[in-house]
Coordinates of C-alpha atoms in Angstrom, one line a residue:
N178 CA 107.9 33.2 114.9
T179 CA 107.5 31.7 111.3
R180 CA 108.1 35.1 109.5
V181 CA 111.9 35.4 108.3
N182 CA 113.2 38.6 107.6
S183 CA 116.9 37.4 106.4
I184 CA 119.1 34.5 106.6
A185 CA 122.6 34.0 106.6
Y186 CA 125.3 31.3 107.1
T187 CA 128.2 30.8 109.3
P188 CA 131.5 29.2 108.9
D189 CA 130.7 27.0 112.1
G190 CA 128.0 25.5 110.2
Y191 CA 125.2 27.2 111.4
V192 CA 122.1 28.7 109.4
W193 CA 120.9 32.0 111.2
L194 CA 117.3 33.1 110.9
A195 CA 116.2 36.9 111.6
T196 CA 112.5 36.8 112.9
H197 CA 110.0 39.2 114.5
G198 CA 110.2 36.7 117.6
G199 CA 114.1 36.6 117.9
L200 CA 117.4 35.4 116.2
V201 CA 117.1 31.8 115.6
R202 CA 120.1 29.4 115.1
F203 CA 119.7 26.0 113.3
D204 CA 122.3 23.5 113.7
G205 CA 120.6 21.0 111.0
M206 CA 118.7 19.1 113.7
D207 CA 117.3 21.8 116.1
F208 CA 116.4 25.3 116.2
T209 CA 117.6 27.8 119.1
T210 CA 116.0 31.4 119.8
F211 CA 118.1 33.8 121.0
K212 CA 116.1 37.0 122.4
T213 CA 116.8 40.1 124.4
N214 CA 117.1 38.0 127.6
T215 CA 120.1 36.0 126.2
I216 CA 121.6 38.4 123.9
P217 CA 122.9 41.7 125.9
G218 CA 122.1 44.7 123.9
L219 CA 119.8 43.5 121.5
Q220 CA 117.0 45.9 123.0
V221 CA 114.2 44.5 120.6
N222 CA 113.3 40.8 119.7
Q223 CA 112.5 42.1 116.1
V224 CA 115.4 40.9 114.2
Y225 CA 115.4 42.5 110.7
R226 CA 118.9 42.0 108.8
L227 CA 121.6 39.4 109.0
Y228 CA 125.1 39.4 107.2
T229 CA 128.0 37.0 107.5
D230 CA 131.0 39.2 106.5
R231 CA 134.5 38.2 104.7
T232 CA 135.8 37.1 108.2
G233 CA 132.9 34.9 109.0
M234 CA 131.3 37.4 111.7
L235 CA 127.9 37.4 112.0
W236 CA 126.3 41.0 111.8
I237 CA 122.6 41.0 113.2
G238 CA 120.4 44.5 112.7
T239 CA 117.0 44.9 114.2
T240 CA 113.8 46.8 113.3
V241 CA 115.0 50.0 115.7
G242 CA 118.6 50.3 114.4
T243 CA 120.5 48.0 116.8
L244 CA 123.7 46.5 115.5
V245 CA 125.0 43.3 117.1
K246 CA 127.8 41.0 116.2
R247 CA 128.4 37.6 116.9
D248 CA 132.2 36.2 117.1
D249 CA 134.4 33.7 119.1
N250 CA 133.6 35.7 121.9
G251 CA 129.7 35.5 121.7
F252 CA 127.3 38.5 121.1
S253 CA 128.2 42.1 121.6
T254 CA 126.5 45.3 120.8
V255 CA 128.0 47.8 118.3
D256 CA 127.2 51.4 119.3
V257 CA 125.8 53.1 116.5
P258 CA 124.9 56.8 117.5
R259 CA 120.9 57.2 117.6
A260 CA 121.3 60.3 115.6
Y261 CA 122.5 58.0 112.5
T262 CA 120.0 55.2 113.1
S263 CA 116.8 57.5 114.3
G264 CA 115.3 54.1 115.7
H265 CA 114.8 52.9 111.9
N266 CA 115.2 49.4 110.1
L267 CA 118.8 48.4 109.4
N268 CA 117.7 47.7 105.7
A269 CA 121.0 46.1 104.7
I270 CA 124.6 44.9 105.9
I271 CA 127.4 44.5 103.6
D272 CA 131.2 44.7 103.8
D273 CA 133.7 46.2 101.0
N274 CA 137.2 44.9 99.9
Q275 CA 138.6 47.4 102.3
G276 CA 137.4 45.9 105.5
G277 CA 134.6 48.7 105.7
L278 CA 131.0 47.6 106.8
W279 CA 128.1 49.3 105.1
L280 CA 124.9 50.0 106.9
P281 CA 121.9 51.8 105.4
F282 CA 119.0 52.9 107.9
A283 CA 115.9 53.3 106.6
G284 CA 114.9 56.8 105.4
T285 CA 118.0 58.3 107.4
G286 CA 121.3 57.5 105.4
L287 CA 124.2 55.2 105.5
V288 CA 127.0 54.3 108.0
R289 CA 130.3 53.0 107.1
L290 CA 132.3 51.4 110.2
K291 CA 136.0 50.7 109.6
G292 CA 138.9 50.0 111.9
G293 CA 136.4 51.5 114.9
Q294 CA 135.6 54.8 113.4
M295 CA 132.3 55.7 111.5
E296 CA 131.5 57.7 108.6
Y297 CA 128.0 58.8 107.9
F298 CA 126.6 59.6 104.4
S299 CA 123.3 61.6 104.2
T300 CA 121.7 63.9 101.5
T301 CA 123.7 66.9 103.8
N302 CA 127.0 65.5 102.8
G303 CA 126.6 64.1 99.5
L304 CA 124.2 61.1 99.4
P305 CA 122.0 61.7 96.6
V306 CA 119.1 59.7 98.2
T307 CA 117.5 59.3 101.7
N308 CA 116.5 55.7 101.8
I309 CA 118.9 53.0 100.7
T310 CA 116.8 49.5 100.6
Q311 CA 119.4 47.0 99.0
M312 CA 123.1 46.9 98.5
V313 CA 125.6 44.8 96.7
A314 CA 129.3 44.6 95.9
D315 CA 130.1 43.2 92.3
Q316 CA 133.2 41.0 91.3
A317 CA 135.7 43.8 91.5
G318 CA 134.2 45.0 94.8
K319 CA 132.4 47.8 93.5
L320 CA 129.6 49.1 95.7
W321 CA 126.1 49.6 94.2
A322 CA 122.9 50.5 95.8
I323 CA 119.1 50.8 95.5
G324 CA 117.8 53.9 97.1
D325 CA 114.6 56.0 96.6
E326 CA 113.9 53.9 93.3
K327 CA 117.3 54.9 92.2
L328 CA 120.4 52.9 91.5
L329 CA 123.6 54.2 92.9
G330 CA 127.1 53.4 92.7
L331 CA 130.4 54.4 94.8
D332 CA 132.8 56.0 92.6
Q333 CA 136.1 57.1 94.4
G334 CA 134.7 57.3 97.7
K335 CA 131.3 59.3 96.3
W336 CA 128.0 58.0 96.0
R337 CA 126.7 58.9 92.6
L338 CA 123.1 58.2 90.8
V339 CA 123.4 56.0 87.9
E340 CA 122.1 57.8 85.1
G341 CA 122.1 57.3 81.1
E342 CA 120.0 56.9 78.1
H343 CA 118.7 53.8 79.4
S344 CA 118.4 54.2 82.8
P345 CA 115.2 52.8 84.2
P346 CA 112.7 55.7 85.5
S347 CA 112.4 53.9 88.9
I348 CA 113.6 50.6 90.7
R349 CA 111.4 48.7 92.9
V350 CA 112.7 46.2 95.1

């Protein structure tokens, strides 16, 4: 499949491509495709998001909210409760400078994984929007997100809308 949804580079020299036909690894010469029959727990071949964290681990997100990691031991599934994902796209993957991994699922909320624990953010517990589509960390490590066409920042453990005199009325990505 030639439709690439995301790309990542891992410290072992591979370029990884997220496609609707599977996870593709490029070694500089050859392409190798990994699908549900070669990656335990992948569930679907539609890979939507890739991310290499600060430790060099590759994280793989699918169109149905499955999360898989690849480390020195190979591929393994990370169990994110279906109540958090609701079977939706994993819109982004990003890590913070405290060892947390942030996972926004389309239309459902945001999950933070840290030390084997999960914390769920939604509009019922303080997340000001329902659909985070993009995330980034700045040089100081502060997290920023785009959700429901608004800019958000993580400030002292709480997500807040960035509002001010010169704030755009909406942001489209």
